[in-house]
JSON list of C-alpha atoms in Angstrom, two decimals:
[
{"chain": "A", "resi": 203, "resn": "ASP", "atom": "CA", "xyz": [-17.06, -1.27, -4.46]},
{"chain": "A", "resi": 204, "resn": "GLY", "atom": "CA", "xyz": [-20.46, -0.15, -5.61]},
{"chain": "A", "resi": 205, "resn": "THR", "atom": "CA", "xyz": [-20.58, 2.68, -3.06]},
{"chain": "A", "resi": 206, "resn": "LEU", "atom": "CA", "xyz": [-17.23, 4.51, -3.03]},
{"chain": "A", "resi": 207, "resn": "VAL", "atom": "CA", "xyz": [-15.48, 2.92, -6.00]},
{"chain": "A", "resi": 208, "resn": "PRO", "atom": "CA", "xyz": [-16.88, 1.25, -9.14]},
{"chain": "A", "resi": 209, "resn": "PHE", "atom": "CA", "xyz": [-17.22, -2.51, -9.27]},
{"chain": "A", "resi": 210, "resn": "ALA", "atom": "CA", "xyz": [-14.01, -4.23, -10.33]},
{"chain": "A", "resi": 211, "resn": "PRO", "atom": "CA", "xyz": [-13.58, -7.56, -12.13]},
{"chain": "A", "resi": 212, "resn": "THR", "atom": "CA", "xyz": [-12.06, -9.10, -8.99]},
{"chain": "A", "resi": 213, "resn": "PRO", "atom": "CA", "xyz": [-12.25, -7.98, -5.33]},
{"chain": "A", "resi": 214, "resn": "GLU", "atom": "CA", "xyz": [-8.58, -7.07, -4.98]},
{"chain": "A", "resi": 215, "resn": "LEU", "atom": "CA", "xyz": [-8.84, -4.55, -7.84]},
{"chain": "A", "resi": 216, "resn": "ALA", "atom": "CA", "xyz": [-11.46, -2.39, -6.12]},
{"chain": "A", "resi": 217, "resn": "THR", "atom": "CA", "xyz": [-8.79, -0.17, -4.61]},
{"chain": "A", "resi": 218, "resn": "PRO", "atom": "CA", "xyz": [-9.45, 3.42, -3.48]},
{"chain": "A", "resi": 219, "resn": "ASP", "atom": "CA", "xyz": [-8.03, 6.08, -5.81]},
{"chain": "A", "resi": 220, "resn": "ASP", "atom": "CA", "xyz": [-6.34, 9.35, -4.82]},
{"chain": "A", "resi": 221, "resn": "ASP", "atom": "CA", "xyz": [-9.53, 11.36, -5.30]},
{"chain": "A", "resi": 222, "resn": "LEU", "atom": "CA", "xyz": [-11.42, 9.12, -2.88]},
{"chain": "A", "resi": 223, "resn": "MET", "atom": "CA", "xyz": [-8.62, 9.20, -0.32]},
{"chain": "A", "resi": 224, "resn": "GLN", "atom": "CA", "xyz": [-8.63, 12.99, -0.37]},
{"chain": "A", "resi": 225, "resn": "LEU", "atom": "CA", "xyz": [-12.41, 13.05, -0.02]},
{"chain": "A", "resi": 226, "resn": "LEU", "atom": "CA", "xyz": [-12.37, 10.69, 2.94]},
{"chain": "A", "resi": 227, "resn": "SER", "atom": "CA", "xyz": [-9.56, 12.64, 4.61]},
{"chain": "A", "resi": 228, "resn": "ALA", "atom": "CA", "xyz": [-11.54, 15.87, 4.23]},
{"chain": "A", "resi": 229, "resn": "LEU", "atom": "CA", "xyz": [-14.70, 14.29, 5.65]},
{"chain": "A", "resi": 230, "resn": "ALA", "atom": "CA", "xyz": [-12.76, 12.91, 8.61]},
{"chain": "A", "resi": 231, "resn": "ALA", "atom": "CA", "xyz": [-11.37, 16.40, 9.29]},
{"chain": "A", "resi": 232, "resn": "ARG", "atom": "CA", "xyz": [-14.82, 18.05, 9.13]},
{"chain": "A", "resi": 233, "resn": "PRO", "atom": "CA", "xyz": [-15.75, 19.53, 12.53]},
{"chain": "A", "resi": 234, "resn": "ARG", "atom": "CA", "xyz": [-18.13, 17.51, 14.71]},
{"chain": "A", "resi": 235, "resn": "THR", "atom": "CA", "xyz": [-17.97, 14.59, 12.28]},
{"chain": "A", "resi": 236, "resn": "MET", "atom": "CA", "xyz": [-17.07, 10.94, 12.85]},
{"chain": "A", "resi": 237, "resn": "LEU", "atom": "CA", "xyz": [-16.40, 8.81, 9.78]},
{"chain": "A", "resi": 238, "resn": "HIS", "atom": "CA", "xyz": [-16.60, 5.03, 9.86]},
{"chain": "A", "resi": 239, "resn": "LEU", "atom": "CA", "xyz": [-16.11, 2.66, 6.91]},
{"chain": "A", "resi": 240, "resn": "VAL", "atom": "CA", "xyz": [-17.92, -0.67, 7.15]},
{"chain": "A", "resi": 241, "resn": "SER", "atom": "CA", "xyz": [-16.99, -3.41, 4.69]},
{"chain": "A", "resi": 242, "resn": "GLY", "atom": "CA", "xyz": [-17.27, -7.09, 4.04]},
{"chain": "A", "resi": 243, "resn": "ARG", "atom": "CA", "xyz": [-13.56, -7.22, 3.20]},
{"chain": "A", "resi": 244, "resn": "GLN", "atom": "CA", "xyz": [-10.88, -8.64, 5.46]},
{"chain": "A", "resi": 245, "resn": "HIS", "atom": "CA", "xyz": [-9.32, -6.32, 8.02]},
{"chain": "A", "resi": 246, "resn": "SER", "atom": "CA", "xyz": [-5.89, -6.81, 6.45]},
{"chain": "A", "resi": 247, "resn": "VAL", "atom": "CA", "xyz": [-7.27, -5.44, 3.17]},
{"chain": "A", "resi": 248, "resn": "LEU", "atom": "CA", "xyz": [-8.87, -2.41, 4.83]},
{"chain": "A", "resi": 249, "resn": "GLU", "atom": "CA", "xyz": [-5.66, -1.78, 6.75]},
{"chain": "A", "resi": 250, "resn": "SER", "atom": "CA", "xyz": [-3.58, -1.79, 3.57]},
{"chain": "A", "resi": 251, "resn": "TRP", "atom": "CA", "xyz": [-6.03, 0.43, 1.66]},
{"chain": "A", "resi": 252, "resn": "LEU", "atom": "CA", "xyz": [-7.31, 2.80, 4.33]},
{"chain": "A", "resi": 253, "resn": "GLY", "atom": "CA", "xyz": [-5.18, 2.29, 7.42]},
{"chain": "A", "resi": 254, "resn": "LEU", "atom": "CA", "xyz": [-3.53, 5.72, 7.26]},
{"chain": "A", "resi": 255, "resn": "LEU", "atom": "CA", "xyz": [-6.87, 7.55, 7.43]},
{"chain": "A", "resi": 256, "resn": "PRO", "atom": "CA", "xyz": [-8.07, 8.83, 10.85]},
{"chain": "A", "resi": 257, "resn": "VAL", "atom": "CA", "xyz": [-11.37, 6.95, 10.53]},
{"chain": "A", "resi": 258, "resn": "GLY", "atom": "CA", "xyz": [-13.08, 3.98, 12.10]},
{"chain": "A", "resi": 259, "resn": "LEU", "atom": "CA", "xyz": [-12.66, 0.78, 10.10]},
{"chain": "A", "resi": 260, "resn": "HIS", "atom": "CA", "xyz": [-14.95, -2.24, 10.41]},
{"chain": "A", "resi": 261, "resn": "ALA", "atom": "CA", "xyz": [-14.15, -5.39, 8.43]},
{"chain": "A", "resi": 262, "resn": "GLU", "atom": "CA", "xyz": [-16.04, -8.58, 7.60]},
{"chain": "A", "resi": 263, "resn": "HIS", "atom": "CA", "xyz": [-19.38, -6.79, 8.27]},
{"chain": "A", "resi": 264, "resn": "GLY", "atom": "CA", "xyz": [-18.28, -5.73, 11.75]},
{"chain": "A", "resi": 265, "resn": "LEU", "atom": "CA", "xyz": [-16.49, -8.86, 12.93]},
{"chain": "A", "resi": 266, "resn": "TRP", "atom": "CA", "xyz": [-13.30, -6.79, 13.22]},
{"chain": "A", "resi": 267, "resn": "SER", "atom": "CA", "xyz": [-13.12, -3.11, 14.22]},
{"chain": "A", "resi": 268, "resn": "ARG", "atom": "CA", "xyz": [-10.38, -0.48, 14.51]},
{"chain": "A", "resi": 269, "resn": "GLN", "atom": "CA", "xyz": [-11.31, 2.80, 16.15]},
{"chain": "A", "resi": 270, "resn": "PRO", "atom": "CA", "xyz": [-10.38, 6.21, 14.67]},
{"chain": "A", "resi": 271, "resn": "GLY", "atom": "CA", "xyz": [-6.77, 7.00, 15.49]},
{"chain": "A", "resi": 272, "resn": "GLY", "atom": "CA", "xyz": [-6.18, 3.48, 16.77]},
{"chain": "A", "resi": 273, "resn": "LEU", "atom": "CA", "xyz": [-3.80, 0.81, 15.55]},
{"chain": "A", "resi": 274, "resn": "ALA", "atom": "CA", "xyz": [-5.18, -2.41, 17.03]},
{"chain": "A", "resi": 275, "resn": "TRP", "atom": "CA", "xyz": [-8.01, -4.41, 15.52]},
{"chain": "A", "resi": 276, "resn": "GLU", "atom": "CA", "xyz": [-10.51, -5.97, 17.91]},
{"chain": "A", "resi": 277, "resn": "ARG", "atom": "CA", "xyz": [-12.64, -9.00, 17.15]},
{"chain": "A", "resi": 278, "resn": "ALA", "atom": "CA", "xyz": [-16.30, -9.23, 18.11]},
{"chain": "A", "resi": 279, "resn": "GLY", "atom": "CA", "xyz": [-17.26, -11.44, 21.03]},
{"chain": "A", "resi": 280, "resn": "ALA", "atom": "CA", "xyz": [-17.99, -15.13, 21.20]},
{"chain": "A", "resi": 281, "resn": "LEU", "atom": "CA", "xyz": [-19.46, -16.59, 18.02]},
{"chain": "A", "resi": 282, "resn": "ARG", "atom": "CA", "xyz": [-20.22, -20.09, 16.91]},
{"chain": "A", "resi": 283, "resn": "PRO", "atom": "CA", "xyz": [-17.49, -21.05, 14.44]},
{"chain": "A", "resi": 284, "resn": "VAL", "atom": "CA", "xyz": [-18.33, -21.36, 10.76]},
{"chain": "A", "resi": 285, "resn": "PRO", "atom": "CA", "xyz": [-17.77, -24.92, 9.41]},
{"chain": "A", "resi": 286, "resn": "TYR", "atom": "CA", "xyz": [-14.96, -23.45, 7.30]},
{"chain": "A", "resi": 287, "resn": "ASP", "atom": "CA", "xyz": [-13.64, -26.59, 5.64]},
{"chain": "A", "resi": 288, "resn": "GLU", "atom": "CA", "xyz": [-17.12, -27.76, 4.64]},
{"chain": "A", "resi": 289, "resn": "VAL", "atom": "CA", "xyz": [-18.01, -24.34, 3.22]},
{"chain": "A", "resi": 290, "resn": "LEU", "atom": "CA", "xyz": [-14.70, -24.19, 1.35]},
{"chain": "A", "resi": 291, "resn": "ALA", "atom": "CA", "xyz": [-15.31, -27.63, -0.16]},
{"chain": "A", "resi": 292, "resn": "LEU", "atom": "CA", "xyz": [-18.77, -26.55, -1.35]},
{"chain": "A", "resi": 293, "resn": "PHE", "atom": "CA", "xyz": [-17.40, -23.33, -2.86]},
{"chain": "A", "resi": 294, "resn": "ARG", "atom": "CA", "xyz": [-14.61, -25.23, -4.60]},
{"chain": "A", "resi": 295, "resn": "GLN", "atom": "CA", "xyz": [-17.17, -27.59, -6.13]},
{"chain": "A", "resi": 296, "resn": "PHE", "atom": "CA", "xyz": [-19.06, -24.68, -7.68]},
{"chain": "A", "resi": 297, "resn": "THR", "atom": "CA", "xyz": [-15.86, -22.90, -8.71]},
{"chain": "A", "resi": 298, "resn": "GLU", "atom": "CA", "xyz": [-14.90, -25.95, -10.78]},
{"chain": "A", "resi": 299, "resn": "LEU", "atom": "CA", "xyz": [-18.34, -25.92, -12.41]},
{"chain": "A", "resi": 300, "resn": "THR", "atom": "CA", "xyz": [-18.34, -22.16, -13.09]},
{"chain": "A", "resi": 301, "resn": "PRO", "atom": "CA", "xyz": [-15.50, -20.76, -15.24]},
{"chain": "A", "resi": 302, "resn": "GLY", "atom": "CA", "xyz": [-14.43, -17.30, -14.13]},
{"chain": "A", "resi": 303, "resn": "SER", "atom": "CA", "xyz": [-15.68, -17.63, -10.55]},
{"chain": "A", "resi": 304, "resn": "GLN", "atom": "CA", "xyz": [-13.35, -17.36, -7.57]},
{"chain": "A", "resi": 305, "resn": "ILE", "atom": "CA", "xyz": [-13.25, -17.80, -3.80]},
{"chain": "A", "resi": 306, "resn": "GLU", "atom": "CA", "xyz": [-12.36, -15.02, -1.36]},
{"chain": "A", "resi": 307, "resn": "ARG", "atom": "CA", "xyz": [-11.19, -16.33, 2.00]},
{"chain": "A", "resi": 308, "resn": "LYS", "atom": "CA", "xyz": [-11.81, -14.36, 5.17]},
{"chain": "A", "resi": 309, "resn": "SER", "atom": "CA", "xyz": [-10.86, -14.92, 8.78]},
{"chain": "A", "resi": 310, "resn": "ALA", "atom": "CA", "xyz": [-14.27, -16.30, 9.73]},
{"chain": "A", "resi": 311, "resn": "GLY", "atom": "CA", "xyz": [-16.12, -16.83, 6.47]},
{"chain": "A", "resi": 312, "resn": "LEU", "atom": "CA", "xyz": [-15.87, -17.12, 2.70]},
{"chain": "A", "resi": 313, "resn": "ALA", "atom": "CA", "xyz": [-17.26, -15.38, -0.37]},
{"chain": "A", "resi": 314, "resn": "TRP", "atom": "CA", "xyz": [-17.83, -16.82, -3.84]},
{"chain": "A", "resi": 315, "resn": "HIS", "atom": "CA", "xyz": [-17.53, -14.22, -6.61]},
{"chain": "A", "resi": 316, "resn": "PHE", "atom": "CA", "xyz": [-18.95, -14.82, -10.09]},
{"chain": "A", "resi": 317, "resn": "ARG", "atom": "CA", "xyz": [-18.66, -11.42, -11.80]},
{"chain": "A", "resi": 318, "resn": "LEU", "atom": "CA", "xyz": [-16.35, -12.82, -14.52]},
{"chain": "A", "resi": 319, "resn": "ALA", "atom": "CA", "xyz": [-18.38, -15.97, -15.16]},
{"chain": "A", "resi": 320, "resn": "PRO", "atom": "CA", "xyz": [-20.64, -16.31, -18.24]},
{"chain": "A", "resi": 321, "resn": "PRO", "atom": "CA", "xyz": [-23.99, -14.78, -17.16]},
{"chain": "A", "resi": 322, "resn": "ASP", "atom": "CA", "xyz": [-26.23, -17.78, -17.81]},
{"chain": "A", "resi": 323, "resn": "VAL", "atom": "CA", "xyz": [-23.85, -20.23, -16.16]},
{"chain": "A", "resi": 324, "resn": "ALA", "atom": "CA", "xyz": [-23.24, -17.85, -13.27]},
{"chain": "A", "resi": 325, "resn": "ARG", "atom": "CA", "xyz": [-26.94, -17.38, -12.60]},
{"chain": "A", "resi": 326, "resn": "ARG", "atom": "CA", "xyz": [-27.65, -21.11, -12.52]},
{"chain": "A", "resi": 327, "resn": "SER", "atom": "CA", "xyz": [-24.63, -21.85, -10.35]},
{"chain": "A", "resi": 328, "resn": "ALA", "atom": "CA", "xyz": [-25.39, -18.99, -7.96]},
{"chain": "A", "resi": 329, "resn": "ASP", "atom": "CA", "xyz": [-29.00, -20.14, -7.54]},
{"chain": "A", "resi": 330, "resn": "ALA", "atom": "CA", "xyz": [-27.89, -23.70, -6.88]},
{"chain": "A", "resi": 331, "resn": "LEU", "atom": "CA", "xyz": [-25.09, -22.72, -4.49]},
{"chain": "A", "resi": 332, "resn": "PHE", "atom": "CA", "xyz": [-27.33, -20.36, -2.53]},
{"chain": "A", "resi": 333, "resn": "ASP", "atom": "CA", "xyz": [-30.05, -23.01, -2.13]},
{"chain": "A", "resi": 334, "resn": "GLU", "atom": "CA", "xyz": [-27.56, -25.76, -1.22]},
{"chain": "A", "resi": 335, "resn": "ALA", "atom": "CA", "xyz": [-25.79, -23.56, 1.35]},
{"chain": "A", "resi": 336, "resn": "ARG", "atom": "CA", "xyz": [-29.04, -22.57, 3.03]},
{"chain": "A", "resi": 337, "resn": "ARG", "atom": "CA", "xyz": [-30.13, -26.21, 3.12]},
{"chain": "A", "resi": 338, "resn": "ARG", "atom": "CA", "xyz": [-26.84, -27.53, 4.45]},
{"chain": "A", "resi": 339, "resn": "PHE", "atom": "CA", "xyz": [-25.79, -24.96, 7.06]},
{"chain": "A", "resi": 340, "resn": "PRO", "atom": "CA", "xyz": [-28.03, -24.11, 10.06]},
{"chain": "A", "resi": 341, "resn": "SER", "atom": "CA", "xyz": [-29.14, -20.49, 10.27]},
{"chain": "A", "resi": 342, "resn": "ASP", "atom": "CA", "xyz": [-28.09, -20.25, 13.93]},
{"chain": "A", "resi": 343, "resn": "ILE", "atom": "CA", "xyz": [-24.48, -20.93, 12.88]},
{"chain": "A", "resi": 344, "resn": "VAL", "atom": "CA", "xyz": [-24.08, -19.05, 9.60]},
{"chain": "A", "resi": 345, "resn": "ASP", "atom": "CA", "xyz": [-25.75, -16.40, 7.49]},
{"chain": "A", "resi": 346, "resn": "VAL", "atom": "CA", "xyz": [-25.91, -17.12, 3.76]},
{"chain": "A", "resi": 347, "resn": "LEU", "atom": "CA", "xyz": [-25.96, -13.84, 1.85]},
{"chain": "A", "resi": 348, "resn": "ARG", "atom": "CA", "xyz": [-26.49, -13.06, -1.81]},
{"chain": "A", "resi": 349, "resn": "GLY", "atom": "CA", "xyz": [-24.96, -9.76, -2.90]},
{"chain": "A", "resi": 350, "resn": "GLU", "atom": "CA", "xyz": [-23.83, -8.09, -6.11]},
{"chain": "A", "resi": 351, "resn": "LYS", "atom": "CA", "xyz": [-22.31, -11.03, -8.08]},
{"chain": "A", "resi": 352, "resn": "VAL", "atom": "CA", "xyz": [-21.29, -12.72, -4.84]},
{"chain": "A", "resi": 353, "resn": "ILE", "atom": "CA", "xyz": [-22.54, -15.28, -2.36]},
{"chain": "A", "resi": 354, "resn": "GLU", "atom": "CA", "xyz": [-21.09, -15.05, 1.11]},
{"chain": "A", "resi": 355, "resn": "ILE", "atom": "CA", "xyz": [-21.21, -17.20, 4.21]},
{"chain": "A", "resi": 356, "resn": "ARG", "atom": "CA", "xyz": [-20.42, -15.42, 7.50]},
{"chain": "A", "resi": 357, "resn": "PRO", "atom": "CA", "xyz": [-20.91, -16.16, 11.21]},
{"chain": "A", "resi": 358, "resn": "ALA", "atom": "CA", "xyz": [-24.52, -15.80, 12.33]},
{"chain": "A", "resi": 359, "resn": "GLY", "atom": "CA", "xyz": [-25.18, -12.70, 14.40]},
{"chain": "A", "resi": 360, "resn": "ILE", "atom": "CA", "xyz": [-22.61, -10.48, 12.70]},
{"chain": "A", "resi": 361, "resn": "HIS", "atom": "CA", "xyz": [-23.98, -7.71, 10.50]},
{"chain": "A", "resi": 362, "resn": "LYS", "atom": "CA", "xyz": [-23.34, -4.06, 9.67]},
{"chain": "A", "resi": 363, "resn": "GLY", "atom": "CA", "xyz": [-26.25, -2.80, 11.73]},
{"chain": "A", "resi": 364, "resn": "LEU", "atom": "CA", "xyz": [-24.37, -3.71, 14.91]},
{"chain": "A", "resi": 365, "resn": "ILE", "atom": "CA", "xyz": [-21.79, -1.03, 14.11]},
{"chain": "A", "resi": 366, "resn": "VAL", "atom": "CA", "xyz": [-24.46, 1.70, 14.14]},
{"chain": "A", "resi": 367, "resn": "THR", "atom": "CA", "xyz": [-25.76, 0.44, 17.49]},
{"chain": "A", "resi": 368, "resn": "ARG", "atom": "CA", "xyz": [-22.29, 0.34, 19.05]},
{"chain": "A", "resi": 369, "resn": "LEU", "atom": "CA", "xyz": [-21.38, 3.83, 17.86]},
{"chain": "A", "resi": 370, "resn": "LEU", "atom": "CA", "xyz": [-24.66, 5.35, 19.04]},
{"chain": "A", "resi": 371, "resn": "ALA", "atom": "CA", "xyz": [-24.09, 3.96, 22.53]},
{"chain": "A", "resi": 372, "resn": "ASP", "atom": "CA", "xyz": [-21.20, 6.41, 22.99]},
{"chain": "A", "resi": 373, "resn": "ALA", "atom": "CA", "xyz": [-22.53, 9.27, 20.84]},
{"chain": "A", "resi": 374, "resn": "ALA", "atom": "CA", "xyz": [-24.15, 12.52, 21.91]},
{"chain": "A", "resi": 375, "resn": "PRO", "atom": "CA", "xyz": [-27.98, 12.37, 22.02]},
{"chain": "A", "resi": 376, "resn": "ASP", "atom": "CA", "xyz": [-28.33, 14.80, 19.10]},
{"chain": "A", "resi": 377, "resn": "THR", "atom": "CA", "xyz": [-25.99, 12.88, 16.80]},
{"chain": "A", "resi": 378, "resn": "LEU", "atom": "CA", "xyz": [-27.24, 12.65, 13.21]},
{"chain": "A", "resi": 379, "resn": "VAL", "atom": "CA", "xyz": [-26.53, 9.28, 11.61]},
{"chain": "A", "resi": 380, "resn": "LEU", "atom": "CA", "xyz": [-25.93, 9.10, 7.87]},
{"chain": "A", "resi": 381, "resn": "ALA", "atom": "CA", "xyz": [-25.48, 5.59, 6.45]},
{"chain": "A", "resi": 382, "resn": "VAL", "atom": "CA", "xyz": [-24.55, 5.02, 2.80]},
{"chain": "A", "resi": 383, "resn": "GLY", "atom": "CA", "xyz": [-24.27, 1.68, 1.02]},
{"chain": "A", "resi": 384, "resn": "ASP", "atom": "CA", "xyz": [-25.15, -0.31, -2.10]},
{"chain": "A", "resi": 385, "resn": "ASP", "atom": "CA", "xyz": [-25.33, -3.96, -1.12]},
{"chain": "A", "resi": 386, "resn": "ALA", "atom": "CA", "xyz": [-27.90, -6.28, 0.44]},
{"chain": "A", "resi": 387, "resn": "THR", "atom": "CA", "xyz": [-25.67, -6.44, 3.52]},
{"chain": "A", "resi": 388, "resn": "ASP", "atom": "CA", "xyz": [-26.13, -2.68, 3.96]},
{"chain": "A", "resi": 389, "resn": "GLU", "atom": "CA", "xyz": [-29.84, -3.14, 4.60]},
{"chain": "A", "resi": 390, "resn": "ASP", "atom": "CA", "xyz": [-29.00, -4.20, 8.18]},
{"chain": "A", "resi": 391, "resn": "MET", "atom": "CA", "xyz": [-27.14, -0.91, 8.58]},
{"chain": "A", "resi": 392, "resn": "PHE", "atom": "CA", "xyz": [-30.08, 1.09, 7.21]},
{"chain": "A", "resi": 393, "resn": "ALA", "atom": "CA", "xyz": [-32.45, -0.68, 9.59]},
{"chain": "A", "resi": 394, "resn": "ALA", "atom": "CA", "xyz": [-30.31, 0.38, 12.56]},
{"chain": "A", "resi": 395, "resn": "VAL", "atom": "CA", "xyz": [-30.38, 4.08, 11.67]},
{"chain": "A", "resi": 396, "resn": "PRO", "atom": "CA", "xyz": [-32.49, 5.79, 14.35]},
{"chain": "A", "resi": 397, "resn": "PRO", "atom": "CA", "xyz": [-35.44, 8.11, 13.64]},
{"chain": "A", "resi": 398, "resn": "GLY", "atom": "CA", "xyz": [-34.21, 11.40, 12.25]},
{"chain": "A", "resi": 399, "resn": "GLY", "atom": "CA", "xyz": [-31.19, 9.76, 10.59]},
{"chain": "A", "resi": 400, "resn": "LEU", "atom": "CA", "xyz": [-30.60, 9.28, 6.89]},
{"chain": "A", "resi": 401, "resn": "SER", "atom": "CA", "xyz": [-30.03, 6.09, 4.92]},
{"chain": "A", "resi": 402, "resn": "VAL", "atom": "CA", "xyz": [-28.78, 6.37, 1.34]},
{"chain": "A", "resi": 403, "resn": "HIS", "atom": "CA", "xyz": [-28.74, 3.53, -1.17]},
{"chain": "A", "resi": 404, "resn": "VAL", "atom": "CA", "xyz": [-26.37, 3.70, -4.15]},
{"chain": "A", "resi": 405, "resn": "GLY", "atom": "CA", "xyz": [-27.46, 1.95, -7.34]},
{"chain": "A", "resi": 406, "resn": "PRO", "atom": "CA", "xyz": [-30.61, 0.46, -8.85]},
{"chain": "A", "resi": 407, "resn": "ARG", "atom": "CA", "xyz": [-31.47, -2.50, -6.62]},
{"chain": "A", "resi": 408, "resn": "VAL", "atom": "CA", "xyz": [-34.44, -2.52, -4.26]},
{"chain": "A", "resi": 409, "resn": "SER", "atom": "CA", "xyz": [-33.69, -0.95, -0.88]},
{"chain": "A", "resi": 410, "resn": "SER", "atom": "CA", "xyz": [-35.35, 0.25, 2.30]},
{"chain": "A", "resi": 411, "resn": "ALA", "atom": "CA", "xyz": [-33.13, 3.36, 2.35]},
{"chain": "A", "resi": 412, "resn": "SER", "atom": "CA", "xyz": [-34.82, 6.75, 2.59]},
{"chain": "A", "resi": 413, "resn": "LEU", "atom": "CA", "xyz": [-32.73, 8.28, -0.22]},
{"chain": "A", "resi": 414, "resn": "ARG", "atom": "CA", "xyz": [-31.24, 6.92, -3.45]},
{"chain": "A", "resi": 415, "resn": "LEU", "atom": "CA", "xyz": [-28.20, 7.85, -5.54]},
{"chain": "A", "resi": 416, "resn": "ALA", "atom": "CA", "xyz": [-27.65, 6.57, -9.06]},
{"chain": "A", "resi": 417, "resn": "ASP", "atom": "CA", "xyz": [-24.03, 5.43, -8.88]},
{"chain": "A", "resi": 418, "resn": "VAL", "atom": "CA", "xyz": [-20.57, 5.88, -7.37]},
{"chain": "A", "resi": 419, "resn": "ALA", "atom": "CA", "xyz": [-20.06, 9.25, -9.06]},
{"chain": "A", "resi": 420, "resn": "ALA", "atom": "CA", "xyz": [-23.30, 10.55, -7.56]},
{"chain": "A", "resi": 421, "resn": "CYS", "atom": "CA", "xyz": [-22.29, 9.21, -4.15]},
{"chain": "A", "resi": 422, "resn": "ARG", "atom": "CA", "xyz": [-18.97, 11.03, -4.23]},
{"chain": "A", "resi": 423, "resn": "ALA", "atom": "CA", "xyz": [-20.70, 14.24, -5.35]},
{"chain": "A", "resi": 424, "resn": "PHE", "atom": "CA", "xyz": [-23.15, 13.85, -2.45]},
{"chain": "A", "resi": 425, "resn": "LEU", "atom": "CA", "xyz": [-20.29, 13.45, 0.04]},
{"chain": "A", "resi": 426, "resn": "ARG", "atom": "CA", "xyz": [-18.47, 16.47, -1.40]},
{"chain": "A", "resi": 427, "resn": "GLY", "atom": "CA", "xyz": [-21.66, 18.45, -0.89]},
{"chain": "A", "resi": 428, "resn": "ILE", "atom": "CA", "xyz": [-21.47, 17.69, 2.83]},
{"chain": "A", "resi": 429, "resn": "LEU", "atom": "CA", "xyz": [-18.06, 19.35, 2.92]},
{"chain": "A", "resi": 430, "resn": "ASN", "atom": "CA", "xyz": [-19.61, 22.52, 1.50]},
{"chain": "A", "resi": 431, "resn": "HIS", "atom": "CA", "xyz": [-22.06, 22.69, 4.42]},
{"chain": "A", "resi": 432, "resn": "PRO", "atom": "CA", "xyz": [-20.16, 22.88, 7.71]},
{"chain": "A", "resi": 433, "resn": "PRO", "atom": "CA", "xyz": [-22.07, 21.86, 10.82]},
{"chain": "A", "resi": 434, "resn": "SER", "atom": "CA", "xyz": [-23.98, 24.63, 12.57]},
{"chain": "A", "resi": 435, "resn": "GLY", "atom": "CA", "xyz": [-23.68, 25.49, 16.23]}
]
């Protein structure tokens, strides 16, 4: 949500529509093109939404990956475990103080969503939760992230930029990398794009990306434009 589909009131409602599924299928079938979808969502969610597409899927910012045409999900290597119960207790404390907020559980982390909370209350709670989490949990164990109406705690050392690095290791030398995203977590992906590649930020927030698109509709139009220009050679 925010890149391929509009933001939804709750995470589970940000489902891909038929138009998007057709677009992604067409991109995956484009000659000399590899399509990978990188998300902060759980791998079970990506499997249920996008599992029938012949694309690479990467869940929880790259903690879990499923290769194009594959069925099995593989987990990234050894990581220091997140203090899950302690994080959950902290999130529950702020959920009780913030009407409309909710907790999203993941296999190795948690996210606290406050899109439906009253704006003033949400802002104060989010500031306090972010500061408390960064104070309480060591940075060599967890990353504390602030995204679009969400605060997330994930294992340290896992980020979307790692996916770009892994894919390039097996790619042809002349591969052009195009990375598109809208969230603060996508900045790691943009930073991993090699010289000559393209990074595209969707939405109004500050970004290091080389190009900018206004919204989801513009992003989909941009991707459709790629289909109208088949690769040369």
